[in-house]
Coordinates of C-alpha atoms and ligand atoms in Angstrom, one line a residue:
Chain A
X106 CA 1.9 -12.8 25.8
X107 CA -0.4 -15.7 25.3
X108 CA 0.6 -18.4 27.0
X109 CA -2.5 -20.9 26.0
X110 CA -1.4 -24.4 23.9
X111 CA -3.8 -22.4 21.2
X112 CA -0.7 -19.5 21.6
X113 CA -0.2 -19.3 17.0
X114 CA 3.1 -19.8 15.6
X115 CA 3.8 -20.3 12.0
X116 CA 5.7 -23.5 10.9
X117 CA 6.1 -23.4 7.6
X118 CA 6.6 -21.1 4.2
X119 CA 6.5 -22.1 0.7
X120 CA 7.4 -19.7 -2.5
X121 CA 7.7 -20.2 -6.3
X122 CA 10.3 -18.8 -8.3
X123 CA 10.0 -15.2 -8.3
X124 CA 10.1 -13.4 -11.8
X125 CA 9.7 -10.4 -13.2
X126 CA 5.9 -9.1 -14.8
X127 CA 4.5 -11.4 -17.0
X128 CA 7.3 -13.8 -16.6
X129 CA 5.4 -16.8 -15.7
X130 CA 3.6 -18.6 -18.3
X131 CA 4.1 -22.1 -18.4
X132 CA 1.8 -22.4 -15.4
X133 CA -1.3 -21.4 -14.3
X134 CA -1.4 -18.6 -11.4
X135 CA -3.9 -20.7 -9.7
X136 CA -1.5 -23.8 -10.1
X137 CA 1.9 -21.8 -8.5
X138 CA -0.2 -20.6 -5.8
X139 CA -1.9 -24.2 -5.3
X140 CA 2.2 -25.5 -5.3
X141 CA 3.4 -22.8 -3.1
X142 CA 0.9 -23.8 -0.5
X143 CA 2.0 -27.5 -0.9
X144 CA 5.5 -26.1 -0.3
X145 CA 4.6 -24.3 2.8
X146 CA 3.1 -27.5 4.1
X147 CA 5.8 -29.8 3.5
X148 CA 8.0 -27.9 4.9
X149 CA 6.2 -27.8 8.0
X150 CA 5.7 -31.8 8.0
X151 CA 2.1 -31.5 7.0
X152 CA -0.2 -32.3 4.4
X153 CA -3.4 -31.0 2.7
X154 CA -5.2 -33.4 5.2
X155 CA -4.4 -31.4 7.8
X156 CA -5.2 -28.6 6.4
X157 CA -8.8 -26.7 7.9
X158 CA -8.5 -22.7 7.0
X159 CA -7.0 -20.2 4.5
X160 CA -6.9 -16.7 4.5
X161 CA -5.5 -14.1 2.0
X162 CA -6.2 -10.4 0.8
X163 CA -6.9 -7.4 -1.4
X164 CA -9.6 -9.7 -3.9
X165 CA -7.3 -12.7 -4.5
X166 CA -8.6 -14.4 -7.4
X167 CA -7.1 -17.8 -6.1
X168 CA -10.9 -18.8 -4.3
X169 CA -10.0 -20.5 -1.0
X170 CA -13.2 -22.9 -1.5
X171 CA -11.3 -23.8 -4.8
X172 CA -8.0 -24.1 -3.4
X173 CA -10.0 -26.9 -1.1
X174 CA -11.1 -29.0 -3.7
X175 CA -8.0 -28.8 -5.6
X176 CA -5.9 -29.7 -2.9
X177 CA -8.0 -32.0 -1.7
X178 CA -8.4 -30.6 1.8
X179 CA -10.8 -32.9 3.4
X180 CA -12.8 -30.2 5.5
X181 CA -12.7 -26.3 5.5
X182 CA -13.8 -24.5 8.7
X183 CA -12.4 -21.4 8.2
X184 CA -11.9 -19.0 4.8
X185 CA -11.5 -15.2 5.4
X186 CA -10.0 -12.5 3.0
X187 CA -9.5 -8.7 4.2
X188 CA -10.8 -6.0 2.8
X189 CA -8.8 -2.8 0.8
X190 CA -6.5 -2.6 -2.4
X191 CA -2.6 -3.5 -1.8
X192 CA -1.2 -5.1 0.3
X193 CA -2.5 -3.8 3.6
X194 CA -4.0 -7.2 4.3
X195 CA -0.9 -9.3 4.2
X196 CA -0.2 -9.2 8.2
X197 CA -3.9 -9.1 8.4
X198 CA -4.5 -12.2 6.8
X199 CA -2.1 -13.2 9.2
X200 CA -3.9 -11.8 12.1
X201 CA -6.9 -13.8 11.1
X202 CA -5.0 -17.1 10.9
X203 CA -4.2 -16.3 14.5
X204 CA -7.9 -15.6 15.1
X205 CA -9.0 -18.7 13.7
X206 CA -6.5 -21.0 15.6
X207 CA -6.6 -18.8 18.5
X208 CA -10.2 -19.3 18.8
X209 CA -10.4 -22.8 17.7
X210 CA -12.4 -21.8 14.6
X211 CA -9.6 -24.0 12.9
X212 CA -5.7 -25.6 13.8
X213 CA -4.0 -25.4 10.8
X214 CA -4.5 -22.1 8.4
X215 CA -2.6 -21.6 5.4
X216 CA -2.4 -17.4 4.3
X217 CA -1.0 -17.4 0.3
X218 CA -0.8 -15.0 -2.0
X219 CA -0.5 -15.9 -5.7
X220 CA -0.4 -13.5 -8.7
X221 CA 0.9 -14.2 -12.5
X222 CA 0.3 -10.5 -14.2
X223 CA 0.4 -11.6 -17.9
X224 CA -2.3 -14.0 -17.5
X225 CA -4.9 -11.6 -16.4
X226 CA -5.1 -7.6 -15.3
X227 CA -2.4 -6.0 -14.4
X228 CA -2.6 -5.2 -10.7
X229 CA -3.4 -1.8 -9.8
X230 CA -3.9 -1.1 -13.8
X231 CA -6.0 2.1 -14.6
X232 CA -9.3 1.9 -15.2
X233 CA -10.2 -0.7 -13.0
X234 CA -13.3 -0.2 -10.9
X235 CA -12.4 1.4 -7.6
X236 CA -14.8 2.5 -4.7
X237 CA -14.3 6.5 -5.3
X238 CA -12.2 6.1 -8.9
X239 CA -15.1 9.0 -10.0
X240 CA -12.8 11.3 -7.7
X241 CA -9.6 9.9 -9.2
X242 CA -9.2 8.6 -12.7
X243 CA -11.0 11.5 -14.3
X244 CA -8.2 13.9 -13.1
X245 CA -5.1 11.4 -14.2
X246 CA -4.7 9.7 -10.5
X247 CA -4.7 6.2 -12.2
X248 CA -1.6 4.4 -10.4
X249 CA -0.6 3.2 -6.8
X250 CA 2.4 4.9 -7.5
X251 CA 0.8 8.5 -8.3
X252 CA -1.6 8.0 -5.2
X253 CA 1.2 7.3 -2.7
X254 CA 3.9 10.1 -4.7
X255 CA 1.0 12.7 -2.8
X256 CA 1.3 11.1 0.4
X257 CA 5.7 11.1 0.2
X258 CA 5.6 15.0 -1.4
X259 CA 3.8 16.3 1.8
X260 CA 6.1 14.1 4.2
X261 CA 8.9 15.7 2.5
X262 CA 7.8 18.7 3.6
X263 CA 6.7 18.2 6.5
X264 CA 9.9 17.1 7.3
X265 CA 13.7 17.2 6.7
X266 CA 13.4 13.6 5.0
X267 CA 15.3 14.2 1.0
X268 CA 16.0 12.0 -2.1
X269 CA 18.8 10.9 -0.6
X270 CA 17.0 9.1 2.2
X271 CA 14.5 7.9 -0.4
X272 CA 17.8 6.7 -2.5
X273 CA 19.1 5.3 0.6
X274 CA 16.2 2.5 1.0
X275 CA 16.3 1.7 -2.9
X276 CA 19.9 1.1 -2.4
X277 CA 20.5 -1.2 0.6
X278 CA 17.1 -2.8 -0.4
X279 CA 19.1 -3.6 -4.0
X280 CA 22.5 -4.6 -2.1
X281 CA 20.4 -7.2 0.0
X282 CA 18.9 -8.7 -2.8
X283 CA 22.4 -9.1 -4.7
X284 CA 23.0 -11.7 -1.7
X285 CA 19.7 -13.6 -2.3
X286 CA 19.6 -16.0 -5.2
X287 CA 15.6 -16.0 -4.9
X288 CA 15.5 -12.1 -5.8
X289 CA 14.1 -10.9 -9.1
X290 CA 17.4 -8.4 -8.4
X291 CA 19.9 -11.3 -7.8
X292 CA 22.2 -9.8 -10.5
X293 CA 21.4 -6.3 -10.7
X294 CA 23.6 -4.0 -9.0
X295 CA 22.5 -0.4 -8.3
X296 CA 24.7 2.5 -7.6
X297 CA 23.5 6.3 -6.0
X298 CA 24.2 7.5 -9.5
X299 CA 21.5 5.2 -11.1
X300 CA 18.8 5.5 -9.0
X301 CA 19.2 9.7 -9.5
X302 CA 19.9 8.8 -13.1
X303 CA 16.6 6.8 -12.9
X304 CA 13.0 7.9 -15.2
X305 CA 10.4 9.8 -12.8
X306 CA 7.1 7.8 -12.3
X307 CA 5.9 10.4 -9.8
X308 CA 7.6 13.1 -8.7
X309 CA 9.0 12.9 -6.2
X310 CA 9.0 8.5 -6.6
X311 CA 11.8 7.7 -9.6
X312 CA 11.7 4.0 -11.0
X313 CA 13.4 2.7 -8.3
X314 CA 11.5 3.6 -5.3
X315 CA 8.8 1.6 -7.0
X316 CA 8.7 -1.8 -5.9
X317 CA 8.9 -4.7 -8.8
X318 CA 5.7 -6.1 -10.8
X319 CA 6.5 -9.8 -10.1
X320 CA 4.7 -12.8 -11.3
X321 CA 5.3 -15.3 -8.1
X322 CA 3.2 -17.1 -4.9
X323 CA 4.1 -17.3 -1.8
X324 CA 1.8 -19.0 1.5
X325 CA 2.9 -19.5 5.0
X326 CA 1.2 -21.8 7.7
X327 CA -0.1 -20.9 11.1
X328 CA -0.8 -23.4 13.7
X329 CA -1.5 -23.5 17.9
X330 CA 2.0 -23.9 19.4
X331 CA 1.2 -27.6 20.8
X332 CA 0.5 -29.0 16.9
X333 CA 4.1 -26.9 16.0
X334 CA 5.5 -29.1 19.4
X335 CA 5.4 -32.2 17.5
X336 CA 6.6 -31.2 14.0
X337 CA 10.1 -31.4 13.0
X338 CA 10.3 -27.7 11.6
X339 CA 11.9 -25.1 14.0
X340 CA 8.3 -23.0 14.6
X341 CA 8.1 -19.2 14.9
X342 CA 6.1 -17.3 17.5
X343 CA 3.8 -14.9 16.3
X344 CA 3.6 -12.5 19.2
X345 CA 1.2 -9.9 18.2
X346 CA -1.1 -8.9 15.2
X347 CA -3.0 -6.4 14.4
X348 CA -4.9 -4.6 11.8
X349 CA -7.3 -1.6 11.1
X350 CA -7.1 2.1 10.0
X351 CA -7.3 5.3 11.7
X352 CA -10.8 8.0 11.2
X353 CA -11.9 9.2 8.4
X354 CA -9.3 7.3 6.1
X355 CA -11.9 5.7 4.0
X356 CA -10.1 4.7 0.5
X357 CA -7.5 6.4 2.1
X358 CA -5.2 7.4 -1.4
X359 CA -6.6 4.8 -3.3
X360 CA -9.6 7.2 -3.5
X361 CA -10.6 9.5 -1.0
X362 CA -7.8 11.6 -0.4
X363 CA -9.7 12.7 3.1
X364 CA -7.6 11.6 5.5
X365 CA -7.4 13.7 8.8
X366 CA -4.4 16.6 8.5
X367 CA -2.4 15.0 11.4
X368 CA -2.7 11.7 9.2
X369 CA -2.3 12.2 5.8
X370 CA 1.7 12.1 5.3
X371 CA 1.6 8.8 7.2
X372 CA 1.3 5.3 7.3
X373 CA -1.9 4.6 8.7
X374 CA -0.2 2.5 11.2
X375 CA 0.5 4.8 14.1
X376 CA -2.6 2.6 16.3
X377 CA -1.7 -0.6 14.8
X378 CA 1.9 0.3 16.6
X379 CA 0.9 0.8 19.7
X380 CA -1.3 -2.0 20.2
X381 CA 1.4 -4.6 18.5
X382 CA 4.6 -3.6 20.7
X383 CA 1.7 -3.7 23.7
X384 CA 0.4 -7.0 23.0
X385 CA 3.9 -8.6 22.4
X386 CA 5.3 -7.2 25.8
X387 CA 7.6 -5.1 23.6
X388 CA 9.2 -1.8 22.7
X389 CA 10.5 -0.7 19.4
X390 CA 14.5 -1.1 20.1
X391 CA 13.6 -4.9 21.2
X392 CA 13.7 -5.6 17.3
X393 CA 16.1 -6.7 15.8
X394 CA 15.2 -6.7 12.3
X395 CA 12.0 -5.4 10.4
X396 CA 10.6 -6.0 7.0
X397 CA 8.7 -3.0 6.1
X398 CA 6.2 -2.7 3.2
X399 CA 8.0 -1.2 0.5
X400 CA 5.9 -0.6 -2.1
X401 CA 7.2 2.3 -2.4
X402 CA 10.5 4.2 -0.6
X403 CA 8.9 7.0 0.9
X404 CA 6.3 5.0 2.8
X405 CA 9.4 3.1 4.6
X406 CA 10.6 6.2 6.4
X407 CA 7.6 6.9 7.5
X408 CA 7.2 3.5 8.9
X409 CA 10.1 4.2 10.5
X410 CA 8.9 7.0 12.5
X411 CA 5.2 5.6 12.7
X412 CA 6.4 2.3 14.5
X413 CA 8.7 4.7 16.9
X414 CA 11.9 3.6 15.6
X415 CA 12.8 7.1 15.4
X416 CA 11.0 10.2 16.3
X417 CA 8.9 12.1 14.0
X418 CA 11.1 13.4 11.4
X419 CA 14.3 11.6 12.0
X420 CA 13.9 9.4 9.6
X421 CA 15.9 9.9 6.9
X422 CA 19.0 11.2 9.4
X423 CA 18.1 7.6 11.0
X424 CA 18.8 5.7 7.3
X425 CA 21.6 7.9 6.6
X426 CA 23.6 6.8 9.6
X427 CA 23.2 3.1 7.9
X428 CA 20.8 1.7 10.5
X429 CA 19.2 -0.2 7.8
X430 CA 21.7 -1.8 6.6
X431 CA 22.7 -5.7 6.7
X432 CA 25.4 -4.6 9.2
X433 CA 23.1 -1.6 10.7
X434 CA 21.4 -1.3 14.0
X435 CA 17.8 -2.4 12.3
X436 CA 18.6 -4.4 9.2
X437 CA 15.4 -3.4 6.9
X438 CA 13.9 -5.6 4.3
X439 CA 16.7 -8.2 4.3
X440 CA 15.8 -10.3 1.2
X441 CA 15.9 -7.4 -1.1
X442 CA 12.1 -6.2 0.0
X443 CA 9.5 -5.6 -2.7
X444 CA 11.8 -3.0 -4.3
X445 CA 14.5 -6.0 -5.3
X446 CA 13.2 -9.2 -4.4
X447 CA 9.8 -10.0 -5.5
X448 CA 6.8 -7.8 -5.1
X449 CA 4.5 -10.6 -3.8
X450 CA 2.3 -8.4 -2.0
X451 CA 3.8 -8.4 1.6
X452 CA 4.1 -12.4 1.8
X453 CA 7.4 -13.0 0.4
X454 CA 8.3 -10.5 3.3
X455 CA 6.4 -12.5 6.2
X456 CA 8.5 -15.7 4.4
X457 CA 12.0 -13.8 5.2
X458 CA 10.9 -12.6 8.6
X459 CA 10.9 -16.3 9.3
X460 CA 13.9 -16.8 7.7
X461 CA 15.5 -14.5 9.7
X462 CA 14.3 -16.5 13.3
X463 CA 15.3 -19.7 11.8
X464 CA 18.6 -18.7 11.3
X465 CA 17.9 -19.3 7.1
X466 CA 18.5 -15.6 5.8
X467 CA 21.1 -14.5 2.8
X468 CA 21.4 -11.6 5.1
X469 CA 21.4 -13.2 8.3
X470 CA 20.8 -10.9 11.7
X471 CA 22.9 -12.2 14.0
X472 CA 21.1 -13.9 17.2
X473 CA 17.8 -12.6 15.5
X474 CA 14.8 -13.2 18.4
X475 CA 12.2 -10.7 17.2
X476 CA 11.2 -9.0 13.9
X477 CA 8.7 -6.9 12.7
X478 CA 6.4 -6.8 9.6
X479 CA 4.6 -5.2 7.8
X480 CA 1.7 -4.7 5.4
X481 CA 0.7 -2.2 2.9
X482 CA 1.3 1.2 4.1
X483 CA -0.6 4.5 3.9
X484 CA -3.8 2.2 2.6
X485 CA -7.0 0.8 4.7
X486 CA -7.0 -0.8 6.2
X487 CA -3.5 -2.0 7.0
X488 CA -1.8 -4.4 9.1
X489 CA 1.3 -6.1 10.8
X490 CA 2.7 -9.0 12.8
X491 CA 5.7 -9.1 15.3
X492 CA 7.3 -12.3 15.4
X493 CA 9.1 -14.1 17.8
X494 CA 12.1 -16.9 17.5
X495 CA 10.6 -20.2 19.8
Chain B
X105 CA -10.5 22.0 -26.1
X106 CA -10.8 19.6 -23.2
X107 CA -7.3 18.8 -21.6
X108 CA -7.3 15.2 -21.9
X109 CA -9.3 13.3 -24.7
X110 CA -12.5 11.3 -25.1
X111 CA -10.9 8.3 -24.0
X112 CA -10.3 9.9 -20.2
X113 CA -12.0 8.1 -17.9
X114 CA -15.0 10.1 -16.5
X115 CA -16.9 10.5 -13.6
X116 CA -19.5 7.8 -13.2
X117 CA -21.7 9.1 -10.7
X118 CA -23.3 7.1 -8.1
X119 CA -26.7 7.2 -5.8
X120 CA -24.2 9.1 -3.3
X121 CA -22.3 11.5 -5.2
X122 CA -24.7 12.2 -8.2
X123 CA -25.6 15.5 -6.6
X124 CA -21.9 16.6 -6.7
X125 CA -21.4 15.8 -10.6
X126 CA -25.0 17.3 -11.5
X127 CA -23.4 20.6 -9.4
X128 CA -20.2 20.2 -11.9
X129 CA -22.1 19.8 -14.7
X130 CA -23.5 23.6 -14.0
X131 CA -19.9 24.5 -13.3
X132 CA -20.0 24.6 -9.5
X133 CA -18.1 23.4 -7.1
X134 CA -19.5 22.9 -3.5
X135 CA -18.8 20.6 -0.7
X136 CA -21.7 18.2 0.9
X137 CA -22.2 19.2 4.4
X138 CA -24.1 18.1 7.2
X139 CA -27.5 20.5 7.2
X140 CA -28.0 19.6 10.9
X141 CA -24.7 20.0 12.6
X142 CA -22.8 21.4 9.5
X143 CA -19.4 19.0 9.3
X144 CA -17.9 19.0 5.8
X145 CA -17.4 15.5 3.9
X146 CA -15.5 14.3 0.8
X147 CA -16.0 12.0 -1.1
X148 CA -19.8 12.1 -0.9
X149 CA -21.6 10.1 1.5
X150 CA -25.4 9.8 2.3
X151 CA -25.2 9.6 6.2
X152 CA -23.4 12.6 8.6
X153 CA -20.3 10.4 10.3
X154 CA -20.7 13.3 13.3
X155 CA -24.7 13.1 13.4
X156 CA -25.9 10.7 11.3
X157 CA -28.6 12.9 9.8
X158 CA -28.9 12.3 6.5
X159 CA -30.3 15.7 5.3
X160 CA -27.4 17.9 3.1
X161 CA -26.6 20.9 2.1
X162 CA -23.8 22.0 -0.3
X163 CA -21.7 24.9 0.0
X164 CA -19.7 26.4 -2.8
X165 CA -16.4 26.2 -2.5
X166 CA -14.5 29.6 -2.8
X167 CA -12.7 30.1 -6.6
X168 CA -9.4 29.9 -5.0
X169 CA -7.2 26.5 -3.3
X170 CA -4.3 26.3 -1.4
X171 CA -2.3 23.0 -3.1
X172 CA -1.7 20.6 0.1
X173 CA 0.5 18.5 -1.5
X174 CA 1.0 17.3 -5.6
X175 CA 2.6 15.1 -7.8
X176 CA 3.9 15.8 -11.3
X177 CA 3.2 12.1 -13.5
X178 CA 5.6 11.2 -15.5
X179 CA 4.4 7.5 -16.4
X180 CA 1.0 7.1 -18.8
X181 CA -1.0 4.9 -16.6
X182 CA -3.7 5.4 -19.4
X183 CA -3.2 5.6 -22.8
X184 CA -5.9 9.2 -22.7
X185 CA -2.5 10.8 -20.9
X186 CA 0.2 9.6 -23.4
X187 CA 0.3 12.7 -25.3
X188 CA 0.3 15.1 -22.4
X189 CA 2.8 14.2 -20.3
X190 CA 3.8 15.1 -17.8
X191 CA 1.0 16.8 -15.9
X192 CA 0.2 18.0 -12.4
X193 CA -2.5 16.1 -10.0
X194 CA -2.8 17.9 -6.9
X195 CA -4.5 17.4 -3.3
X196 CA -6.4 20.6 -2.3
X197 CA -7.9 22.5 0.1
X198 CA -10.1 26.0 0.3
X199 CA -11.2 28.4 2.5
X200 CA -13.9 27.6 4.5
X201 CA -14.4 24.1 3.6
X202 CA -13.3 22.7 6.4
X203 CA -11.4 19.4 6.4
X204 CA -12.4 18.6 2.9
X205 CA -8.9 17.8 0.4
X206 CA -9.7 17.3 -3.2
X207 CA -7.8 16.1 -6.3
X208 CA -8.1 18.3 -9.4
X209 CA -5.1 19.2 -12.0
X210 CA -3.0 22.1 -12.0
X211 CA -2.5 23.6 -15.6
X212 CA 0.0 26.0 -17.0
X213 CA 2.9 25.9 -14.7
X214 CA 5.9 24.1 -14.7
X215 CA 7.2 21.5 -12.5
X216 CA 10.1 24.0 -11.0
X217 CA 7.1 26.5 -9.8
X218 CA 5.1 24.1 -8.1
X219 CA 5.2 24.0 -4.2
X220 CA 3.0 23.1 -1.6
X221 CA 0.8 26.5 -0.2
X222 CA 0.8 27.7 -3.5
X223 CA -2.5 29.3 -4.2
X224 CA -4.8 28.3 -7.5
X225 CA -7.4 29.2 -9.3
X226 CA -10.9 27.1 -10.1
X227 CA -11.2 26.6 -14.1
X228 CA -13.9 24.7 -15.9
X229 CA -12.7 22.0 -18.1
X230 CA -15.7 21.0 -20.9
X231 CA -15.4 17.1 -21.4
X232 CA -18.4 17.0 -23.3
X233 CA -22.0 15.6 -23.1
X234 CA -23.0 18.4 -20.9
X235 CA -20.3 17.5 -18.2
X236 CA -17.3 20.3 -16.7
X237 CA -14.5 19.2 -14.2
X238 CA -13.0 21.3 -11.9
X239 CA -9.3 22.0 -12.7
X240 CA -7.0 24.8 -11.2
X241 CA -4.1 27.1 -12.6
X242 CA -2.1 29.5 -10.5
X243 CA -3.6 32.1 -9.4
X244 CA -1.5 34.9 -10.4
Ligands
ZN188 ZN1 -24.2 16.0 11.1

């Protein structure tokens, strides 16, 4: 671990209301995103002024030198957006907070993500320009959800992992969001009979192993651990970031298709994972709760495996056993995810991994220290934190 | 009758790939390959990752695939797919091409007979102005 005063640690979140598609409209997304930032800072004690960096993601049309001038942040020294569709920058937006503060390029860096669907494209709607869409669209691969449905088939049969275990994520995901009044899912129950009763997107993805389309922002803000000293917010430790993508991935699903064999039904993360737990001074069964990309089911179980918290395979015997559960081993996804909370493209999940080390959870883990995250899976590139109570 | 209508999406070809398309448009399928050290690479790309040599040579790819993995869409991202749901994209792989996957359709089978090793066949799909895509059927 870094033990320098520049050590990052965030010290503050901010979200708007979470709604479903289309929901907000009263508001510009450039204003909830613009007030979810504000949010973030008050409730870390600080104020636009001290504000000196942003970072966010996957072509966020919120423009960081915008953001400046609207919130009247005196000086910028650092703005930074990482590349690839999804959400594979979330923890990497994170990382480059860290690298910023870490370095000195800036103290106090503010990673947001806004997005209000009705009041522009629909994101990840067909048709829009992607790097290798020639090798795509024309055949009828138009949607996130059909790229990735090719990814889960061949890990299904690669390994014993069933609709059961996909079912399994979509239902304690649901059950957790039932207990969090800031879920798009609050009051939406879901039983084993209606997720198999459930439309097919994508065989083999029904409706709800599909995360939400939610109109919502979300921001959190990173700062060295001397500046988080003299706040009154309890700080939390960011022990180790990282980001990238394995060979040969390339648009990975989004496009290319290309990945190596030994890759494909993966989440790209398999590197990322060793280099995290190695950097934090930590092994897999040291966390005690994770909050897992869930753009789709699938992808979580291999997560699972890919971050070693089972072997290869034993995923879906692993979420059977009710590991993921609020009273499990490895409570997953404890706000509801991005299947029942809000699908705010991996924020809202940073946002209850902090939760979670303040004590502040719906779902609360017990004597929670450490917690994993995650961004986008099975894109490129793709990311993730491990965090650390102070 | 092309499978989809006008209103698909097509290929727009590129500076790097326009030597692929032009090959579909003659109803062929071949893979780029590295002319000096002979590694395969999909999409199209206009340097070798092994060797960096940017001389290429494309080899056909054989008239048969194996499917490596597939999904059968239920949802109409695109209103061209509305009418003709639900279909079958698949991931591919042939013969000799190594370490190339492709995505193409599978026609004329039904959801219950798909599986992953199944072995297809190369059809030509006419979507007008001169251009063909590659689709696949089963084999037998
Ligand atoms: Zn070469």
């Amino acid at each position: 671990m870094n033990a320098s005063k520049r050590r990052p640690a965030i010290v503050g979140t901010g979200q708007s209301e979470y709604t479903k598609w289309g929901g907000i409209q009263d508001r510009s997304q450039f204003r909830i995103t613009a007030e979810a930032i504000l949010a973030a800072l008050a409730d870390a004690g600080l104020t636009a002024d001290d504000v000196d960096g942003f970072a966010s993601f996957s072509n966020d049309g919120n423009e960081a030198p915008v953001m400046q001038a609207a919130l009247g942040v005196p000086e910028l020294r650092w703005s930074s957006m990482v590349w690839g569709g999804g959400g594979g920058g979330s923890c990497a937006a994170v990382a480059q907070a860290v690298a910023a503060v870490d370095s000195g390029h800036a103290d106090v860096v503010v990673v947001y993500r806004g997005l209000c669907q009705g009041q522009g494209r629909r994101f990840g709607q067909a048709g829009a320009h992607r790097t290798h869409g020639s090798f795509t669209a024309p055949f009828g691969l138009f949607a996130p959800s059909q790229m990735l449905a090719l990814m889960v088939q061949r890990f299904m049969f690669e390994t014993p992992a069933t609709s059961d275990h996909l079912c399994e994520i979509a239902l304690s995901s649901r059950a957790n969001a039932n207990r969090n009044p800031n879920a798009v899912m609050r009051d939406r129950t879901l039983s084993r009979e209606e997720y198999f009763a459930s439309r097919w997107i994508a065989e083999p993805l029904r409706l709800f192993d599909c995360c939400l389309e939610t109109d919502g922002a979300a921001a959190v803000v990173i700062t060295t651990a001397e500046r988080a000293r003299d706040l009154d917010r309890q700080s939390v430790d960011i022990l180790a970031a990282a980001h990238g993508s394995g060979p040969g991935w390339n648009t990975g699903p989004l496009g290319a298709h290309n990945m190596p064999d030994a890759d494909y039904a993966s989440t790209n993360n398999r590197r990322i994972a060793r280099e995290l737990f190695a950097r934090a001074g930590l092994a897999p069964g040291e966390i005690d709760t994770v909050q897992i990309y869930d753009h789709f089911s699938g992808l979580v179980l291999m997560a699972l495996e890919d971050f070693g918290f089972c072997g290869r395979g034993e995923s879906g015997d692993f979420v059977a056993s009710g590991a993921i559960r609020r009273d499990g081993s490895l409570p997953l996804n404890t706000s509801g995810g991005q299947l029942s909370e809000a699908y705010v493209h991996g924020v809202n999940l940073i946002i209850e991994g902090v939760r979670q080390l303040r004590g502040e959870s719906c779902n609360q883990v017990a004597d929670a220290r450490t917690c994993l995250v995650t961004g986008g899976l099975g894109v490129s590139p793709t990311s993730a934190i491990i965090l650390g109570r102070s | 009758m092309a499978l989809f209508p006008d209103i698909m999406p097509r290929p727009e070809p590129n500076m790097d790939d326009a030597a692929f398309w032009e090959n579909c448009a003659a109803r062929r399928l071949a893979f780029q390959a590295c002319a000096a050290c002979g590694v395969f690479r999909h999409p199209p790309s206009p340097l070798c990752p092994a060797c960096h040599a940017p001389e290429t040579r494309w080899v056909d790819a054989p008239g048969t695939a194996e499917i490596y993995s597939f999904t059968v869409v239920h949802y109409p991202s695109h209103p061209a797919v509305r009418e003709h749901l639900p279909y079958v994209v698949a991931v591919l792989r042939f013969d000799g091409i190594e370490g190339v996957k492709f995505v193409s359709n599978v026609t004329g089978v039904s959801a219950e007979k798909l599986r992953i090793g199944m072995k297809v066949r190369l059809w030509w799909d006419d979507i007008g102005e001169g251009m063909h895509l590659p689709r696949f059927r089963p084999a037998q």
